[in-house]
Tab-separated table of C-alpha atoms in Angstrom:
chain	number	residue	atom	x	y	z
A	234	MET	CA	31.059	-9.359	4.549
A	235	ILE	CA	28.947	-6.643	2.897
A	236	GLU	CA	31.159	-3.953	4.427
A	237	SER	CA	33.868	-4.838	1.894
A	238	LEU	CA	31.610	-4.801	-1.167
A	239	LYS	CA	30.858	-2.050	-3.654
A	240	ILE	CA	27.166	-1.971	-4.587
A	241	MET	CA	25.912	-0.256	-7.730
A	242	PHE	CA	22.240	0.425	-8.422
A	243	LEU	CA	21.344	0.417	-12.104
A	244	GLY	CA	18.400	2.765	-11.837
A	245	ALA	CA	17.989	5.453	-9.184
A	246	GLY	CA	14.228	5.536	-8.714
A	247	LYS	CA	12.173	5.334	-5.546
A	248	MET	CA	12.814	1.670	-4.791
A	249	ALA	CA	16.537	2.013	-5.420
A	250	SER	CA	16.538	5.022	-3.090
A	251	ALA	CA	14.651	3.043	-0.449
A	252	LEU	CA	17.061	0.087	-0.516
A	253	ALA	CA	20.132	2.294	-0.699
A	254	GLY	CA	18.747	4.467	2.087
A	255	GLY	CA	18.446	1.451	4.345
A	256	LEU	CA	22.078	0.593	3.716
A	257	VAL	CA	23.137	4.170	4.347
A	258	LYS	CA	21.408	4.079	7.737
A	259	SER	CA	23.398	0.914	8.421
A	260	GLY	CA	26.619	2.862	7.862
A	261	LEU	CA	27.377	1.739	4.306
A	262	LYS	CA	27.079	5.033	2.401
A	263	ASP	CA	30.583	4.810	0.983
A	264	ASN	CA	29.806	1.390	-0.508
A	265	ILE	CA	26.980	2.654	-2.705
A	266	SER	CA	26.695	4.244	-6.122
A	267	ALA	CA	23.845	4.552	-8.592
A	268	TYR	CA	23.357	5.249	-12.269
A	269	ASP	CA	20.305	6.575	-14.083
A	270	VAL	CA	19.670	8.315	-17.391
A	271	SER	CA	17.384	10.775	-15.587
A	272	ASN	CA	18.982	13.833	-13.993
A	273	GLU	CA	15.895	14.185	-11.811
A	274	ALA	CA	16.165	10.613	-10.531
A	275	VAL	CA	19.862	11.026	-9.786
A	276	ALA	CA	19.273	14.284	-7.896
A	277	SER	CA	16.490	12.695	-5.871
A	278	PHE	CA	18.631	9.637	-5.070
A	279	VAL	CA	21.481	11.815	-3.806
A	280	LYS	CA	19.108	13.958	-1.764
A	281	ASN	CA	17.341	11.006	-0.160
A	282	THR	CA	20.358	8.788	0.515
A	283	GLY	CA	23.467	10.958	0.578
A	284	ALA	CA	25.184	8.371	-1.613
A	285	GLU	CA	26.732	9.027	-5.012
A	286	ALA	CA	24.731	8.827	-8.233
A	287	PHE	CA	25.625	9.572	-11.838
A	288	THR	CA	24.175	9.977	-15.318
A	289	ALA	CA	27.386	8.969	-17.095
A	290	ASP	CA	30.103	6.297	-17.079
A	291	VAL	CA	27.802	3.406	-16.196
A	292	ALA	CA	30.327	0.894	-17.538
A	293	LYS	CA	33.071	2.286	-15.294
A	294	LEU	CA	30.774	2.169	-12.277
A	295	ALA	CA	29.972	-1.470	-13.032
A	296	ASP	CA	33.649	-2.341	-13.437
A	297	VAL	CA	34.459	-1.422	-9.837
A	298	ALA	CA	31.240	-2.809	-8.316
A	299	ASP	CA	30.978	-6.232	-6.690
A	300	VAL	CA	27.183	-6.228	-6.609
A	301	ILE	CA	24.854	-4.878	-9.294
A	302	VAL	CA	21.253	-4.148	-8.294
A	303	LEU	CA	18.977	-4.006	-11.330
A	304	ALA	CA	16.412	-1.394	-10.304
A	305	VAL	CA	14.839	-0.489	-13.637
A	306	LYS	CA	11.351	-1.335	-14.891
A	307	PRO	CA	11.088	-4.692	-16.682
A	308	GLN	CA	10.296	-3.147	-20.064
A	309	TYR	CA	13.495	-1.084	-19.951
A	310	LEU	CA	15.809	-3.735	-18.543
A	311	SER	CA	17.160	-5.131	-21.796
A	312	ASP	CA	18.126	-1.704	-23.167
A	313	ALA	CA	19.589	-0.612	-19.818
A	314	LEU	CA	21.923	-3.607	-19.824
A	315	ILE	CA	23.378	-2.998	-23.295
A	316	PRO	CA	26.263	-0.778	-22.030
A	317	LEU	CA	27.153	-3.500	-19.500
A	318	SER	CA	27.413	-6.348	-22.003
A	319	GLY	CA	30.118	-8.783	-20.872
A	320	LYS	CA	30.791	-6.889	-17.636
A	321	LEU	CA	28.495	-8.757	-15.237
A	322	LYS	CA	29.724	-12.325	-15.667
A	323	ASN	CA	31.569	-12.420	-12.339
A	324	LYS	CA	29.288	-10.060	-10.412
A	325	LEU	CA	26.519	-10.824	-7.947
A	326	VAL	CA	23.418	-9.574	-9.745
A	327	ILE	CA	20.310	-8.690	-7.731
A	328	SER	CA	17.157	-7.833	-9.673
A	329	ILE	CA	13.989	-6.130	-8.473
A	330	ALA	CA	12.438	-6.111	-11.977
A	331	ALA	CA	8.961	-7.568	-11.517
A	332	GLY	CA	8.210	-10.754	-13.428
A	333	VAL	CA	11.686	-11.209	-14.950
A	334	THR	CA	12.785	-14.785	-14.265
A	335	LEU	CA	16.184	-16.002	-13.156
A	336	GLU	CA	16.583	-17.717	-16.509
A	337	THR	CA	15.880	-14.510	-18.420
A	338	LEU	CA	18.147	-12.528	-16.124
A	339	GLY	CA	20.929	-15.001	-16.828
A	340	ILE	CA	20.490	-14.525	-20.568
A	341	LEU	CA	20.361	-10.733	-20.306
A	342	THR	CA	23.315	-10.320	-17.942
A	343	GLY	CA	25.574	-13.298	-18.626
A	344	ALA	CA	25.912	-13.692	-14.858
A	345	SER	CA	25.665	-17.007	-13.015
A	346	ARG	CA	25.111	-15.632	-9.497
A	347	ILE	CA	21.671	-14.033	-9.650
A	348	ILE	CA	19.114	-13.215	-6.971
A	349	ARG	CA	15.579	-12.207	-7.904
A	350	VAL	CA	13.853	-9.948	-5.376
A	351	MET	CA	10.260	-8.791	-4.981
A	352	PRO	CA	10.204	-5.787	-2.627
A	353	ASN	CA	7.298	-3.432	-2.019
A	354	THR	CA	6.880	0.301	-1.605
A	355	PRO	CA	6.567	0.402	2.224
A	356	ALA	CA	10.337	-0.118	2.111
A	357	LEU	CA	10.338	3.649	1.591
A	358	VAL	CA	9.353	4.039	5.256
A	359	GLY	CA	11.371	1.088	6.556
A	360	GLU	CA	8.397	-1.294	6.690
A	361	GLY	CA	8.891	-3.294	3.516
A	362	ALA	CA	7.881	-6.896	2.893
A	363	ALA	CA	10.132	-8.704	0.429
A	364	THR	CA	11.067	-12.138	-0.813
A	365	TYR	CA	14.000	-13.420	-2.802
A	366	ALA	CA	14.809	-16.440	-4.960
A	367	VAL	CA	18.295	-17.531	-5.953
A	368	SER	CA	20.004	-19.131	-8.943
A	369	ASP	CA	21.967	-22.359	-8.519
A	370	ASN	CA	25.391	-20.741	-8.122
A	371	VAL	CA	24.456	-18.285	-5.382
A	372	SER	CA	26.474	-18.894	-2.209
A	373	GLU	CA	25.462	-18.441	1.421
A	374	ASP	CA	27.544	-15.262	1.511
A	375	ASP	CA	25.692	-13.960	-1.547
A	376	ALA	CA	22.363	-14.660	0.143
A	377	LYS	CA	23.548	-12.806	3.240
A	378	VAL	CA	24.239	-9.756	1.076
A	379	VAL	CA	20.660	-9.587	-0.183
A	380	GLU	CA	19.331	-10.321	3.305
A	381	THR	CA	21.306	-7.379	4.661
A	382	ILE	CA	19.907	-5.110	1.962
A	383	LEU	CA	16.303	-6.223	2.475
A	384	GLY	CA	16.594	-6.388	6.256
A	385	SER	CA	17.634	-2.736	6.329
A	386	VAL	CA	14.157	-1.730	5.097
A	387	GLY	CA	11.810	-4.283	6.657
A	388	TYR	CA	10.862	-7.965	6.625
A	389	PHE	CA	12.134	-10.555	4.144
A	390	CYS	CA	12.067	-14.281	3.469
A	391	SER	CA	13.313	-16.650	0.775
A	392	VAL	CA	10.947	-18.585	-1.487
A	393	PRO	CA	11.273	-20.918	-4.482
A	394	GLU	CA	11.162	-18.933	-7.695
A	395	LYS	CA	7.883	-20.562	-8.707
A	396	LEU	CA	6.206	-18.604	-5.878
A	397	MET	CA	7.544	-15.187	-6.876
A	398	ASP	CA	4.506	-14.361	-8.993
A	399	ALA	CA	2.278	-15.115	-6.003
A	400	VAL	CA	4.409	-12.785	-3.894
A	401	THR	CA	4.098	-10.107	-6.562
A	402	GLY	CA	0.320	-10.391	-6.420
A	403	LEU	CA	0.229	-10.345	-2.613
A	404	SER	CA	2.893	-8.111	-1.069
A	405	GLY	CA	4.193	-6.501	-4.257
A	406	SER	CA	0.821	-5.160	-5.354
A	407	GLY	CA	-0.766	-5.401	-1.902
A	408	PRO	CA	0.031	-1.849	-0.749
A	409	ALA	CA	-2.258	-0.540	-3.491
A	410	TYR	CA	-5.098	-2.709	-2.174
A	411	VAL	CA	-4.492	-1.410	1.336
A	412	PHE	CA	-4.368	2.205	0.165
A	413	ASN	CA	-7.679	1.599	-1.585
A	414	PHE	CA	-9.110	0.091	1.600
A	415	ILE	CA	-7.949	3.065	3.667
A	416	GLN	CA	-9.554	5.404	1.154
A	417	SER	CA	-12.783	3.406	1.389
A	418	LEU	CA	-12.773	3.519	5.197
A	419	SER	CA	-12.204	7.254	5.037
A	420	ASP	CA	-15.031	7.691	2.533
A	421	GLY	CA	-17.348	5.831	4.864
A	422	GLY	CA	-16.358	8.071	7.746
A	423	VAL	CA	-16.896	11.198	5.672
A	424	ASN	CA	-20.298	9.882	4.601
A	425	CYS	CA	-21.169	9.581	8.278
A	426	GLY	CA	-20.098	13.178	8.991
A	427	LEU	CA	-16.382	13.027	9.862
A	428	PRO	CA	-14.042	15.637	8.360
A	429	ARG	CA	-11.835	14.127	5.632
A	430	ALA	CA	-8.498	14.691	7.398
A	431	GLU	CA	-9.640	13.043	10.615
A	432	ALA	CA	-11.374	10.203	8.752
A	433	THR	CA	-8.238	9.383	6.769
A	434	ARG	CA	-5.996	9.531	9.835
A	435	LEU	CA	-8.358	7.288	11.801
A	436	ALA	CA	-8.559	4.849	8.891
A	437	ALA	CA	-4.797	4.669	8.399
A	438	GLN	CA	-4.098	4.296	12.117
A	439	THR	CA	-6.726	1.557	12.349
A	440	VAL	CA	-5.040	-0.414	9.570
A	441	LEU	CA	-1.622	0.127	11.153
A	442	GLY	CA	-2.825	-0.998	14.567
A	443	ALA	CA	-4.667	-4.023	13.236
A	444	ALA	CA	-1.609	-5.121	11.236
A	445	LYS	CA	0.572	-4.746	14.318
A	446	MET	CA	-1.819	-6.919	16.327
A	447	VAL	CA	-1.561	-9.682	13.688
A	448	LEU	CA	2.232	-9.542	13.716
A	449	GLU	CA	2.734	-9.277	17.463
A	450	SER	CA	-0.040	-11.501	18.832
A	451	GLY	CA	0.641	-14.519	16.658
A	452	ASP	CA	-3.101	-15.127	16.512
A	453	HIS	CA	-4.897	-16.006	13.291
A	454	PRO	CA	-6.684	-12.976	11.791
A	455	ALA	CA	-9.993	-14.802	12.178
A	456	VAL	CA	-9.402	-15.127	15.939
A	457	LEU	CA	-8.638	-11.420	16.236
A	458	CYS	CA	-11.701	-10.591	14.166
A	459	ASP	CA	-13.926	-12.732	16.374
A	460	ALA	CA	-12.561	-11.026	19.485
A	461	VAL	CA	-13.866	-7.647	18.321
A	462	THR	CA	-17.197	-8.961	17.013
A	463	SER	CA	-19.959	-8.906	19.642
A	464	PRO	CA	-23.246	-10.785	19.053
A	465	GLY	CA	-25.777	-8.437	17.500
A	466	GLY	CA	-23.302	-5.555	17.601
A	467	THR	CA	-21.965	-2.968	15.192
A	468	THR	CA	-18.992	-4.949	13.881
A	469	ILE	CA	-20.973	-8.008	12.816
A	470	ARG	CA	-23.356	-5.726	10.935
A	471	GLY	CA	-20.434	-4.137	9.125
A	472	LEU	CA	-18.846	-7.514	8.355
A	473	ALA	CA	-22.145	-8.740	6.965
A	474	ALA	CA	-22.239	-5.738	4.636
A	475	LEU	CA	-18.728	-6.576	3.423
A	476	GLU	CA	-19.629	-10.188	2.774
A	477	GLU	CA	-22.721	-9.127	0.816
A	478	LYS	CA	-20.256	-7.503	-1.584
A	479	SER	CA	-17.916	-10.562	-1.533
A	480	PHE	CA	-15.154	-8.510	0.104
A	481	ARG	CA	-12.769	-11.357	0.950
A	482	SER	CA	-13.329	-13.049	-2.384
A	483	ALA	CA	-12.651	-9.789	-4.214
A	484	VAL	CA	-9.368	-9.199	-2.365
A	485	ALA	CA	-8.198	-12.780	-2.896
A	486	GLY	CA	-9.142	-12.427	-6.550
A	487	ALA	CA	-7.051	-9.281	-6.842
A	488	VAL	CA	-3.995	-11.175	-5.586
A	489	VAL	CA	-4.580	-13.965	-8.110
A	490	ALA	CA	-5.128	-11.508	-10.985
A	491	ALA	CA	-1.936	-9.604	-10.178
A	492	ALA	CA	0.018	-12.876	-9.867
A	493	GLU	CA	-1.247	-13.990	-13.251
A	494	ARG	CA	-0.202	-10.666	-14.777
A	495	SER	CA	3.256	-11.036	-13.238
A	496	ALA	CA	3.564	-14.440	-14.894
A	497	GLU	CA	2.487	-12.935	-18.226
A	498	LEU	CA	5.114	-10.198	-17.977
A	499	GLY	CA	7.771	-12.807	-17.212
A	500	LYS	CA	7.065	-14.559	-20.517
A	501	LYS	CA	7.570	-11.440	-22.641
């Protein structure tokens, strides 16, 4: 199905490059084009994907495309769509603009087949976590298109649109929390005498390995945690120190705060 479709990315930034790059690795380079006002973004897109990208003729690119991926920041979306006024009515529109609702996307694009996506930055290394929500007129074939795109760069699932803000707070913003955690682990190691490079590598590999155990074992994180926590040992002492600082509550609160901000942005 997707092999016969032309896909245009409106915006050629890092996330567009990640999604397009996944499709290129799947053998669909000739299906892809991108447009951006930035020469630097276009050059980077071409370098990273091998697909075509342009800084002119956005309306012509849209005319020949079957699928339009809106890959611009929410605050720029309305202006970016002005040259495409009236051209998206019969297209499949996929948006990765955080917080912009299906209803708003319908108003801005005039399209009736719209899919709202929340990807995250690990898609850049093929380990993304994404969700999508669909408008009423999206067909099974349309959904398969977005699943192919997201599946080329990691894990995906569908959710009701009302949960997209929660996803934004969790997996959308979550990489930043994890990066912060890795930095904190590294700082602790350095404070105990480890060289910075080794401390950071050990911290990052520890997070990677722990995440893989959660995904592959099927066990609840609490079960895995208990398995590494000996009575009176080092790990329980460390966990107690985390709980003194309300670690789990702080992380859960970060997800809620980011979700609330996503909802606020969607109302603007």
